[in-house]
Short mmCIF file of C-alpha atoms and ligand atoms in Angstrom, two decimals:
data_model
loop_
_atom_site.label_atom_id
_atom_site.label_comp_id
_atom_site.label_asym_id
_atom_site.label_seq_id
_atom_site.Cartn_x
_atom_site.Cartn_y
_atom_site.Cartn_z
CA MET A 1 12.89 26.11 -60.36
CA SER A 2 14.15 27.58 -56.94
CA GLU A 3 16.67 30.43 -56.87
CA GLU A 4 20.42 29.61 -57.12
CA ILE A 5 21.93 29.93 -54.07
CA LYS A 6 25.69 30.45 -54.48
CA ALA A 7 28.05 28.66 -52.03
CA ASP A 8 31.03 29.94 -50.51
CA LYS A 9 32.46 26.29 -49.24
CA VAL A 10 31.29 22.68 -50.78
CA MET A 11 31.62 19.89 -48.36
CA ASP A 12 31.57 16.63 -49.06
CA LEU A 13 30.04 14.15 -46.43
CA ARG A 14 28.96 11.28 -48.08
CA GLY A 15 29.33 8.24 -46.99
CA MET A 16 30.82 9.28 -43.35
CA PRO A 17 30.44 7.42 -40.28
CA CYS A 18 28.33 8.48 -37.36
CA PRO A 19 29.09 11.24 -35.84
CA MET A 20 31.17 12.70 -38.50
CA PRO A 21 28.90 14.33 -40.86
CA VAL A 22 27.59 16.90 -37.84
CA VAL A 23 31.38 16.98 -36.83
CA LYS A 24 32.14 17.91 -40.16
CA ILE A 25 29.71 21.01 -40.46
CA SER A 26 30.46 21.98 -37.33
CA LYS A 27 33.81 22.35 -38.31
CA GLY A 28 33.11 23.70 -41.87
CA ILE A 29 30.63 26.55 -40.86
CA LYS A 30 33.27 28.03 -39.19
CA GLU A 31 35.47 28.49 -41.93
CA VAL A 32 33.16 30.33 -43.62
CA GLU A 33 32.19 34.32 -43.02
CA ILE A 34 29.19 35.40 -41.08
CA GLY A 35 26.25 35.52 -43.54
CA GLN A 36 28.40 33.16 -46.20
CA VAL A 37 27.40 29.87 -47.31
CA VAL A 38 28.09 26.31 -46.91
CA GLU A 39 26.60 23.38 -49.32
CA ALA A 40 27.25 20.44 -47.98
CA HIS A 41 26.47 16.47 -49.53
CA SER A 42 25.32 13.91 -47.74
CA THR A 43 23.83 10.54 -48.66
CA ASP A 44 22.67 9.85 -45.20
CA PRO A 45 18.73 9.82 -44.51
CA GLY A 46 19.36 11.07 -41.04
CA SER A 47 21.05 14.29 -41.95
CA LEU A 48 17.74 15.21 -42.73
CA THR A 49 16.74 15.24 -39.18
CA ASP A 50 20.43 15.97 -37.80
CA PHE A 51 20.88 18.65 -39.83
CA PRO A 52 18.28 21.00 -39.38
CA ALA A 53 18.81 19.89 -35.17
CA TRP A 54 22.15 20.82 -35.34
CA ALA A 55 21.44 24.18 -37.66
CA ARG A 56 18.48 25.10 -34.92
CA THR A 57 20.99 24.26 -31.57
CA SER A 58 23.93 25.93 -33.46
CA GLY A 59 22.06 29.15 -34.74
CA ASN A 60 22.40 28.20 -38.36
CA GLU A 61 20.29 28.65 -40.69
CA ILE A 62 19.46 26.00 -43.26
CA LEU A 63 18.50 28.09 -46.42
CA LYS A 64 17.43 24.80 -48.56
CA THR A 65 17.63 21.12 -48.87
CA GLU A 66 17.73 20.17 -52.71
CA GLN A 67 17.62 15.83 -53.66
CA ASP A 68 20.31 15.42 -56.72
CA GLY A 69 19.84 11.50 -57.48
CA ASP A 70 20.76 10.02 -54.08
CA VAL A 71 23.11 13.00 -53.18
CA ILE A 72 21.30 15.10 -50.53
CA LYS A 73 21.71 18.43 -50.57
CA PHE A 74 21.68 21.25 -47.79
CA PHE A 75 22.37 25.08 -47.91
CA ILE A 76 23.50 25.95 -44.73
CA LYS A 77 23.86 29.96 -44.05
CA ARG A 78 26.33 30.92 -41.20
CA THR A 79 24.59 33.16 -38.54
CA ALA A 80 25.80 32.42 -35.46
CA MET B 1 38.13 29.14 -9.95
CA ASP B 2 35.68 31.52 -7.90
CA GLN B 3 33.99 29.81 -4.73
CA ASN B 4 30.36 29.45 -6.80
CA THR B 5 31.98 27.34 -9.38
CA ARG B 6 34.04 25.43 -7.12
CA GLU B 7 30.74 24.50 -4.52
CA GLU B 8 28.71 23.77 -8.06
CA LEU B 9 31.14 21.77 -8.63
CA LEU B 10 31.55 19.55 -5.08
CA ARG B 11 27.60 19.79 -5.45
CA LEU B 12 27.93 17.15 -9.06
CA PHE B 13 30.95 15.39 -7.33
CA ASN B 14 28.63 14.44 -4.39
CA SER B 15 25.59 13.49 -6.72
CA LYS B 16 28.46 10.56 -8.38
CA LEU B 17 29.03 9.60 -4.40
CA ASN B 18 26.87 6.32 -4.20
CA GLN B 19 27.84 2.56 -2.73
CA ALA B 20 29.42 1.24 -5.64
CA MET B 21 31.61 5.00 -5.98
CA LYS B 22 32.49 5.52 -2.63
CA PHE B 23 33.84 1.80 -2.81
CA TYR B 24 36.25 2.58 -5.71
CA LEU B 25 37.41 5.61 -4.62
CA GLU B 26 38.73 4.02 -0.95
CA THR B 27 39.60 0.71 -1.93
CA CYS B 28 42.37 0.64 -4.04
CA SER B 29 45.32 -1.13 -2.28
CA ARG B 30 48.24 0.28 -5.29
CA CYS B 31 48.88 -3.73 -6.34
CA GLY B 32 49.83 -2.34 -9.80
CA MET B 33 47.67 -4.87 -11.07
CA CYS B 34 46.10 -2.68 -13.53
CA THR B 35 49.11 -1.20 -15.18
CA HIS B 36 49.57 -3.47 -17.93
CA ALA B 37 45.96 -4.02 -18.57
CA CYS B 38 45.22 -0.12 -20.22
CA HIS B 39 45.47 -0.37 -23.54
CA VAL B 40 47.09 3.04 -23.65
CA HIS B 41 49.89 2.44 -21.45
CA GLU B 42 50.90 -0.50 -22.45
CA SER B 43 51.53 1.20 -26.47
CA MET B 44 52.84 4.25 -24.84
CA PRO B 45 54.43 3.29 -20.92
CA GLN B 46 54.02 6.68 -19.24
CA VAL B 47 52.38 6.76 -15.29
CA LYS B 48 49.89 9.32 -16.55
CA TYR B 49 47.97 6.35 -18.51
CA ILE B 50 48.45 3.49 -15.16
CA ALA B 51 44.27 2.56 -14.76
CA ALA B 52 45.13 3.75 -11.01
CA TYR B 53 46.67 6.95 -11.56
CA ARG B 54 43.84 8.68 -13.62
CA ALA B 55 41.73 7.22 -10.82
CA GLU B 56 43.63 9.14 -8.35
CA ILE B 57 42.92 12.16 -9.68
CA VAL B 58 39.58 12.18 -8.81
CA ARG B 59 40.62 10.23 -5.65
CA ARG B 60 42.76 13.11 -4.08
CA LEU B 61 40.03 15.47 -4.77
CA TYR B 62 37.86 12.63 -2.81
CA LYS B 63 40.15 13.01 -0.12
CA ARG B 64 40.09 17.09 0.23
CA TYR B 65 36.65 17.32 0.01
CA PHE B 66 34.95 14.55 1.25
CA LYS B 67 36.99 12.66 3.51
CA LYS B 68 37.33 14.06 6.71
CA GLN B 69 41.22 14.36 7.50
CA GLY B 70 41.36 16.08 3.73
CA ARG B 71 38.50 18.71 4.99
CA ILE B 72 40.42 19.35 8.38
CA TRP B 73 43.94 19.00 7.44
CA PRO B 74 44.40 19.50 3.71
CA TRP B 75 47.77 20.14 4.04
CA MET B 76 48.54 16.36 4.72
CA GLY B 77 48.42 13.16 2.56
CA GLU B 78 47.54 13.16 -0.47
CA SER B 79 44.68 15.40 -0.67
CA LYS B 80 44.64 18.00 -3.76
CA GLU B 81 42.77 21.27 -4.19
CA LEU B 82 39.55 21.82 -6.65
CA GLY B 83 40.94 24.15 -9.47
CA ASP B 84 41.99 24.75 -12.95
CA VAL B 85 45.13 22.95 -12.19
CA ALA B 86 42.54 19.77 -11.32
CA LEU B 87 40.52 20.65 -13.49
CA GLU B 88 43.26 20.32 -16.33
CA GLU B 89 44.13 16.74 -15.04
CA LEU B 90 40.98 15.80 -14.81
CA TYR B 91 40.48 16.34 -19.16
CA GLU B 92 43.87 14.48 -19.68
CA ALA B 93 42.97 11.48 -17.36
CA ALA B 94 38.75 11.28 -18.46
CA TYR B 95 39.68 11.94 -22.44
CA SER B 96 42.71 9.58 -22.55
CA CYS B 97 40.33 6.55 -21.28
CA THR B 98 38.09 4.70 -23.61
CA GLY B 99 36.14 3.17 -20.70
CA CYS B 100 36.55 -0.25 -21.93
CA ARG B 101 37.27 -1.43 -18.37
CA ARG B 102 39.52 -3.99 -18.94
CA CYS B 103 41.64 -3.01 -15.90
CA MET B 104 38.26 -3.93 -13.93
CA VAL B 105 38.97 -6.71 -14.97
CA TYR B 106 42.55 -7.44 -13.89
CA CYS B 107 41.28 -5.45 -10.44
CA PRO B 108 41.35 -7.54 -7.78
CA HIS B 109 39.01 -5.56 -6.29
CA GLY B 110 37.07 -4.66 -9.15
CA ILE B 111 37.50 -0.97 -9.51
CA ASP B 112 35.80 0.57 -12.05
CA THR B 113 37.82 3.04 -13.24
CA GLN B 114 35.60 3.99 -15.93
CA MET B 115 33.10 4.72 -13.30
CA LEU B 116 35.88 6.86 -11.25
CA MET B 117 36.26 9.07 -15.43
CA SER B 118 32.55 9.68 -15.24
CA ILE B 119 32.98 11.98 -12.38
CA ALA B 120 35.70 13.91 -13.74
CA LYS B 121 33.33 13.98 -17.25
CA LEU B 122 30.58 15.61 -14.72
CA LEU B 123 33.12 17.82 -13.59
CA LEU B 124 34.39 19.00 -16.65
CA VAL B 125 30.63 19.59 -17.91
CA GLY B 126 29.93 21.82 -14.53
CA ALA B 127 33.06 23.94 -15.38
CA ASN B 128 31.99 24.02 -18.88
CA SER B 129 35.32 22.65 -19.65
CA GLU B 130 34.30 19.40 -22.01
CA PRO B 131 34.87 19.10 -25.47
CA GLU B 132 32.79 21.35 -27.04
CA ILE B 133 31.52 19.34 -29.54
CA LEU B 134 30.39 16.36 -27.85
CA THR B 135 28.19 18.61 -25.91
CA LEU B 136 26.59 19.81 -29.56
CA LEU B 137 26.29 16.63 -30.42
CA ALA B 138 23.92 15.74 -27.40
CA ASP B 139 21.89 19.04 -27.77
CA THR B 140 21.70 18.20 -31.31
CA SER B 141 20.22 14.82 -30.58
CA ILE B 142 18.10 16.60 -27.78
CA GLU B 143 16.63 19.07 -30.29
CA LYS B 144 15.47 16.52 -32.82
CA GLY B 145 13.27 14.99 -29.64
CA ARG B 146 11.85 18.22 -29.73
CA SER B 147 11.07 18.83 -33.30
CA ILE B 148 11.02 15.60 -34.32
CA ASP B 149 7.40 15.78 -35.59
CA LEU B 150 8.28 18.92 -38.09
CA LEU B 151 11.50 16.88 -39.70
CA LYS B 152 9.33 13.28 -40.06
CA THR B 153 7.94 13.96 -43.23
CA SER B 154 11.31 14.35 -44.76
CA PHE B 155 13.03 11.58 -42.96
CA MET B 156 10.97 9.10 -44.55
CA GLN B 157 11.38 10.52 -48.14
CA GLY B 158 15.30 9.57 -46.81
CA VAL B 159 14.45 6.51 -45.83
CA LYS B 160 12.43 5.55 -49.01
CA ARG B 161 15.59 6.53 -51.30
CA LEU B 162 17.21 3.53 -49.80
CA GLU B 163 14.60 0.61 -50.67
CA GLU B 164 16.31 -0.06 -53.96
CA GLU B 165 19.30 -1.06 -52.59
CA VAL B 166 17.51 -3.10 -49.58
CA VAL B 167 15.89 -5.17 -52.36
CA LYS B 168 19.13 -6.03 -53.16
CA LYS B 169 20.23 -7.73 -51.39
CA TRP B 170 16.95 -9.39 -50.16
CA LYS B 171 13.58 -9.10 -52.33
CA THR B 172 10.58 -7.61 -51.05
CA GLU B 173 7.69 -9.48 -51.64
CA ALA B 174 4.15 -8.39 -53.07
CA GLY B 175 2.84 -6.31 -50.55
CA GLU B 176 5.70 -5.68 -48.20
CA THR B 177 7.59 -2.86 -47.34
CA THR B 178 10.58 -2.69 -47.27
CA ILE B 179 11.50 -0.77 -44.54
CA PRO B 180 8.79 0.31 -42.54
CA VAL B 181 8.23 3.70 -40.57
CA ASP B 182 6.73 4.30 -37.17
CA VAL B 183 4.23 0.78 -37.49
CA GLU B 184 2.18 1.19 -34.49
CA GLY B 185 2.17 -2.26 -33.19
CA ALA B 186 5.57 -3.98 -34.80
CA SER B 187 7.12 -6.11 -32.94
CA LEU B 188 10.27 -4.63 -33.11
CA LEU B 189 11.78 -1.35 -33.55
CA TYR B 190 15.13 -0.48 -35.07
CA VAL B 191 16.69 2.27 -33.65
CA ALA B 192 20.08 2.76 -36.54
CA LEU B 193 22.50 5.23 -36.70
CA ALA B 194 22.09 8.22 -39.52
CA GLY B 195 24.42 6.59 -42.09
CA ALA B 196 22.44 4.45 -44.86
CA HIS B 197 25.34 1.69 -44.17
CA SER B 198 23.92 1.11 -40.42
CA ILE B 199 19.98 0.86 -42.49
CA ILE B 200 20.62 -1.46 -44.99
CA PRO B 201 21.98 -4.79 -44.39
CA ALA B 202 19.87 -4.56 -41.58
CA ALA B 203 16.66 -3.81 -43.11
CA ALA B 204 17.74 -7.05 -45.94
CA VAL B 205 18.06 -9.09 -42.57
CA PHE B 206 14.45 -8.18 -40.93
CA ASN B 207 13.08 -8.80 -43.95
CA ALA B 208 14.93 -12.41 -45.11
CA ALA B 209 13.90 -13.73 -40.76
CA LYS B 210 9.85 -12.14 -41.78
CA GLU B 211 10.31 -10.07 -38.88
CA ASN B 212 7.47 -7.65 -38.10
CA TRP B 213 9.42 -4.42 -37.79
CA THR B 214 9.79 -0.68 -38.29
CA LEU B 215 12.69 1.69 -38.18
CA SER B 216 13.10 4.66 -35.09
CA PHE B 217 13.30 8.27 -36.59
CA PHE B 218 15.93 8.22 -33.57
CA GLU B 219 19.57 7.58 -34.48
CA ALA B 220 20.73 5.26 -31.06
CA VAL B 221 23.68 6.78 -30.24
CA ASN B 222 23.65 8.67 -27.12
CA PHE B 223 26.30 11.22 -26.66
CA GLY B 224 25.08 12.26 -22.95
CA ALA B 225 26.96 9.38 -21.79
CA PHE B 226 29.96 10.17 -24.29
CA VAL B 227 30.06 13.46 -22.73
CA GLY B 228 29.03 12.69 -19.53
CA ASP B 229 26.48 14.45 -18.53
CA PRO B 230 23.73 12.49 -16.91
CA THR B 231 20.34 14.72 -17.68
CA LYS B 232 21.41 14.87 -21.72
CA THR B 233 22.20 11.16 -21.41
CA LYS B 234 18.59 10.52 -19.85
CA LEU B 235 16.77 13.36 -22.71
CA ILE B 236 18.37 11.51 -25.86
CA LEU B 237 17.31 8.01 -24.44
CA ASP B 238 14.26 9.10 -23.52
CA ARG B 239 13.52 9.89 -27.06
CA ILE B 240 13.51 6.28 -28.12
CA VAL B 241 11.93 5.12 -24.83
CA ASN B 242 8.78 7.04 -25.86
CA GLU B 243 8.71 6.03 -29.21
CA ALA B 244 9.05 2.53 -28.53
CA ARG B 245 6.53 2.69 -25.83
CA ARG B 246 3.88 4.84 -28.34
CA LEU B 247 4.48 1.99 -31.07
CA LYS B 248 4.16 -0.77 -28.38
CA VAL B 249 7.03 -2.50 -29.65
CA LYS B 250 7.96 -5.97 -28.22
CA GLU B 251 11.46 -5.20 -28.51
CA VAL B 252 13.86 -2.92 -29.26
CA CYS B 253 17.08 -3.57 -30.94
CA ILE B 254 19.94 -1.48 -30.87
CA CYS B 255 22.26 -0.95 -34.31
CA GLU B 256 25.90 -1.51 -34.41
CA CYS B 257 26.81 0.62 -31.76
CA GLY B 258 28.86 -0.66 -28.39
CA THR B 259 27.63 2.83 -26.24
CA ALA B 260 24.09 2.91 -27.54
CA TYR B 261 23.47 -0.55 -26.99
CA ARG B 262 24.94 -0.92 -23.45
CA VAL B 263 22.87 3.05 -22.37
CA MET B 264 19.78 1.66 -23.03
CA LYS B 265 20.34 -1.85 -21.93
CA GLN B 266 21.67 -0.70 -18.92
CA LEU B 267 19.40 2.86 -18.13
CA SER B 268 16.07 2.55 -19.61
CA GLY B 269 14.88 1.03 -16.28
CA LYS B 270 11.84 -1.38 -16.57
CA GLN B 271 10.14 -1.23 -19.35
CA PRO B 272 6.95 -2.89 -21.61
CA PHE B 273 10.43 -4.16 -24.58
CA ALA B 274 13.18 -6.05 -23.96
CA VAL B 275 16.08 -4.92 -25.24
CA SER B 276 18.25 -6.35 -28.00
CA SER B 277 21.67 -5.51 -30.05
CA VAL B 278 21.63 -6.70 -33.48
CA THR B 279 23.98 -9.50 -33.41
CA GLU B 280 21.87 -11.18 -30.50
CA VAL B 281 19.15 -10.72 -32.85
CA HIS B 282 20.90 -12.21 -35.93
CA ALA B 283 22.46 -14.95 -34.01
CA ARG B 284 18.40 -15.52 -32.89
CA TYR B 285 17.26 -15.86 -36.47
CA ILE B 286 19.79 -18.54 -37.73
CA LYS B 287 19.13 -20.20 -34.46
CA GLU B 288 15.50 -20.21 -35.11
CA GLY B 289 15.88 -21.33 -39.13
CA ARG B 290 14.23 -17.85 -39.87
CA ILE B 291 17.27 -16.58 -42.30
CA GLN B 292 19.69 -19.29 -44.00
CA LEU B 293 23.26 -18.70 -44.73
CA ASP B 294 25.85 -19.65 -46.81
CA ARG B 295 28.29 -21.58 -44.42
CA PHE B 296 31.14 -20.38 -46.86
CA ALA B 297 30.25 -16.84 -47.75
CA PHE B 298 33.72 -16.09 -46.26
CA LYS B 299 36.70 -17.63 -47.79
CA ASP B 300 39.13 -15.35 -46.71
CA PRO B 301 40.37 -15.96 -42.45
CA VAL B 302 38.39 -14.17 -40.66
CA THR B 303 38.83 -12.33 -36.85
CA TYR B 304 36.32 -10.24 -34.45
CA HIS B 305 37.15 -7.18 -32.70
CA ASP B 306 34.43 -7.00 -29.52
CA PRO B 307 33.36 -3.70 -29.01
CA CYS B 308 34.02 -3.40 -25.19
CA GLN B 309 31.07 -2.11 -24.66
CA ILE B 310 28.98 -4.87 -25.90
CA ALA B 311 31.24 -7.73 -24.94
CA ARG B 312 32.88 -6.81 -21.72
CA ASN B 313 30.52 -4.36 -20.27
CA ALA B 314 26.92 -6.11 -21.75
CA GLY B 315 27.73 -9.99 -22.08
CA VAL B 316 26.58 -10.27 -25.75
CA ILE B 317 30.27 -12.46 -26.67
CA TYR B 318 28.80 -15.77 -27.74
CA GLU B 319 26.62 -14.04 -30.33
CA ALA B 320 29.48 -12.76 -32.53
CA ARG B 321 30.93 -15.89 -33.02
CA TYR B 322 27.77 -18.43 -33.11
CA ILE B 323 27.41 -15.78 -36.52
CA LEU B 324 30.84 -16.28 -37.66
CA ASN B 325 30.71 -19.59 -37.85
CA SER B 326 27.81 -20.00 -39.41
CA LEU B 327 29.24 -17.87 -42.63
CA ALA B 328 32.97 -17.99 -42.31
CA ASP B 329 35.16 -20.65 -43.78
CA ASP B 330 38.70 -19.53 -40.95
CA TYR B 331 37.53 -17.64 -37.78
CA ARG B 332 39.85 -16.76 -35.49
CA GLU B 333 40.12 -15.48 -32.15
CA MET B 334 41.57 -12.60 -31.54
CA SER B 335 42.24 -13.38 -27.96
CA PRO B 336 42.00 -17.23 -26.00
CA ASP B 337 39.37 -15.38 -23.72
CA PRO B 338 37.42 -12.41 -24.98
CA LYS B 339 37.03 -10.76 -22.01
CA TYR B 340 40.51 -9.96 -21.89
CA ASN B 341 40.64 -8.11 -25.84
CA TRP B 342 42.50 -4.83 -26.31
CA CYS B 343 39.91 -2.13 -26.72
CA CYS B 344 40.28 -0.56 -30.14
CA GLY B 345 41.13 2.74 -28.80
CA GLY B 346 38.06 4.75 -29.84
CA GLY B 347 36.02 4.77 -26.94
CA GLY B 348 34.52 7.09 -24.08
CA GLY B 349 33.47 10.41 -27.66
CA LEU B 350 37.39 10.00 -28.52
CA VAL B 351 36.25 8.85 -32.17
CA ALA B 352 33.56 11.78 -32.38
CA LEU B 353 36.34 14.00 -31.66
CA GLY B 354 37.71 13.50 -34.79
CA ASP B 355 41.25 14.38 -36.61
CA GLU B 356 41.96 16.43 -33.32
CA THR B 357 42.49 12.95 -31.13
CA LEU B 358 43.92 10.74 -34.25
CA ASP B 359 47.56 11.05 -33.71
CA PHE B 360 46.46 9.56 -29.80
CA ARG B 361 44.24 7.07 -31.13
CA MET B 362 46.67 5.60 -33.13
CA LYS B 363 49.58 5.27 -30.79
CA SER B 364 47.52 4.17 -27.85
CA ALA B 365 46.26 1.92 -29.88
CA LYS B 366 49.52 0.16 -31.26
CA VAL B 367 48.94 -3.13 -29.14
CA LYS B 368 45.17 -3.69 -30.62
CA ALA B 369 46.93 -3.58 -34.62
CA GLU B 370 49.53 -6.10 -33.47
CA GLN B 371 46.81 -8.56 -31.92
CA VAL B 372 44.82 -7.94 -34.94
CA ASN B 373 48.02 -8.83 -36.89
CA ASP B 374 49.15 -11.74 -34.78
CA THR B 375 45.76 -13.56 -35.83
CA GLY B 376 46.62 -13.59 -39.45
CA ALA B 377 42.74 -12.50 -40.67
CA LYS B 378 42.04 -10.68 -43.99
CA ILE B 379 38.69 -9.37 -42.43
CA LEU B 380 38.41 -8.08 -39.66
CA SER B 381 34.44 -7.81 -38.14
CA THR B 382 32.99 -5.81 -35.28
CA ALA B 383 29.77 -4.35 -34.76
CA CYS B 384 30.17 -0.85 -33.35
CA GLU B 385 30.47 1.88 -35.79
CA ASN B 386 33.17 3.90 -33.31
CA CYS B 387 35.33 0.07 -32.93
CA HIS B 388 34.88 0.08 -37.25
CA THR B 389 36.41 3.75 -37.50
CA GLN B 390 38.72 3.68 -35.21
CA LEU B 391 39.78 -0.34 -36.69
CA SER B 392 39.84 1.36 -40.35
CA ASN B 393 41.61 4.10 -39.08
CA LEU B 394 43.94 2.24 -37.34
CA ASN B 395 44.12 -0.45 -40.83
CA ASP B 396 45.77 3.24 -42.40
CA HIS B 397 47.80 4.13 -40.03
CA TYR B 398 49.39 0.75 -39.72
CA LYS B 399 48.94 -0.47 -43.04
CA MET B 400 47.23 -3.71 -41.61
CA ASP B 401 45.74 -5.35 -44.94
CA VAL B 402 42.79 -5.63 -43.11
CA ARG B 403 38.87 -5.37 -45.17
CA VAL B 404 37.17 -3.70 -42.18
CA ARG B 405 33.80 -4.88 -42.52
CA PHE B 406 30.68 -4.60 -40.63
CA LEU B 407 28.86 -8.50 -38.67
CA SER B 408 25.52 -6.96 -39.92
CA SER B 409 26.61 -6.25 -43.50
CA MET B 410 28.68 -10.20 -43.36
CA VAL B 411 25.29 -11.45 -42.24
CA ALA B 412 23.43 -9.48 -45.11
CA ASP B 413 26.08 -10.61 -47.63
CA ALA B 414 25.86 -14.38 -47.07
CA LEU B 415 21.86 -14.91 -47.02
CA VAL B 416 21.07 -17.48 -48.79
CA GLN B 417 18.30 -16.32 -51.40
CA PRO B 418 15.06 -17.87 -51.86
CA ASP B 419 15.27 -19.23 -55.30
CA ALA B 420 18.86 -21.08 -54.19
CA LEU B 421 16.89 -22.12 -51.35
CA SER B 422 14.44 -23.77 -53.90
S1 SF4 C 501 39.03 2.12 -18.66
FE1 SF4 C 501 40.40 0.97 -20.56
S2 SF4 C 501 41.50 2.94 -20.95
FE2 SF4 C 501 40.33 3.63 -19.28
S3 SF4 C 501 41.75 3.04 -17.95
FE3 SF4 C 501 40.47 0.69 -18.05
S4 SF4 C 501 41.56 0.05 -19.57
FE4 SF4 C 501 42.33 2.12 -19.86
S1 SF4 C 502 44.68 -3.21 -9.70
FE1 SF4 C 502 43.10 -2.30 -8.38
S2 SF4 C 502 43.66 -2.19 -6.72
FE2 SF4 C 502 45.37 -2.36 -7.74
S3 SF4 C 502 46.24 -0.60 -8.44
FE3 SF4 C 502 44.73 -1.01 -9.57
S4 SF4 C 502 43.13 -0.05 -9.41
FE4 SF4 C 502 44.24 -0.19 -7.22
#
């Protein structure tokens, strides 16, 4: 079992049309302090490539990606 | 604005001045035929929303810096200095235009306001004054192209989880892969969007048609085109072109995304593969008898919104009607001639700007809501992600009481299953 990460904000991005998941996470991450963590939920397979690419581009860090049934959970630390 | 920035922006302006662009910049006779052509102006009658007025913002800069009179006597005529005020005007003009080109159909000279707005958008990019989120989205797509080898495995695992949903729509036979990915030698590369809704129905229809297909690692949409950056547009496009060439496919099929289709069709150059929209492919399957649809699958009246980038701007018009008449009992046209169809009001990057543009998008597309209501349809079908989002927003805002459906998902739901066939 991996280490528990405590999220400071949870975002439900399930089933959103393109490009809302990336648009929403870009805004959502700015609503937490640097060093804090956003937990984002998605059901879209494309988010598995979109989110890591977005994190590199925006300078944020994906701490962990986990699968919970149909839901993909990203734990993203604001570093920029 | 300092001199260096101005010079750089003028260099960018100059890079757009091909023969067609010069014609658009030098030809407007101010006849006013485009005044009522623009949905923004028709919904919010203000001078700044007239197509020719938008064009004039770019034209004045052209006169000032690229025409002899403006260079020698800049105070004469209607030339304009390129500075911060001009940038604000360019922003207002470009980001209140959806690039639908309805005005061009009415203009006796065929002046393409969308092309003129591409100059405005490029100047905004050059001055770092474009909407930041569009550049971030474009950069994310480019980064994905660079790091795809690291991301392939998790993408394939994510796709695997959709198979159950696909099989509910069309059962695959033993030995068949429900969602093939990265298959060299496949006939058709399907380029979807990130969302499961863009993959599941399309996969079911490909499998029903026994297509030898493979799913792209990349999303079809091109944010470089939305933000008007030709370099980024090409980098994003090249990811798919290179993947198609590597897999040696014969056809690249673009999902329901208008901009993605137009960019791939019109900007990918000569390639060893054909480019088609998923709407064209579905129409072909029906025509060739590769899929059977329930002719009365949808009993409620259905109308269809032609995405501007697929219909007016890329010529895919007949196919959607052919499909809808194969699965709907009561299909109703929205406009006597689809080339005059109103834009949904969400193109040109406006939907991607999200809540920020919602108020403008709702007000500026009032005529679209009225056009839909006039049909009396209960199902509003379309074949573009942007249009679908915008039409869903309009449906809520104007209480239109329609169900907004992707055409491809209607095809998947209308598939006649093999047991029913036998
Ligand atoms: S392209 Fe469309 S939105 Fe832009 S000015 Fe012309 S009609 Fe209006
Ligand atoms: S219809 Fe064409 S020529 Fe007439 S005002 Fe509009 S852009 Fe100018």
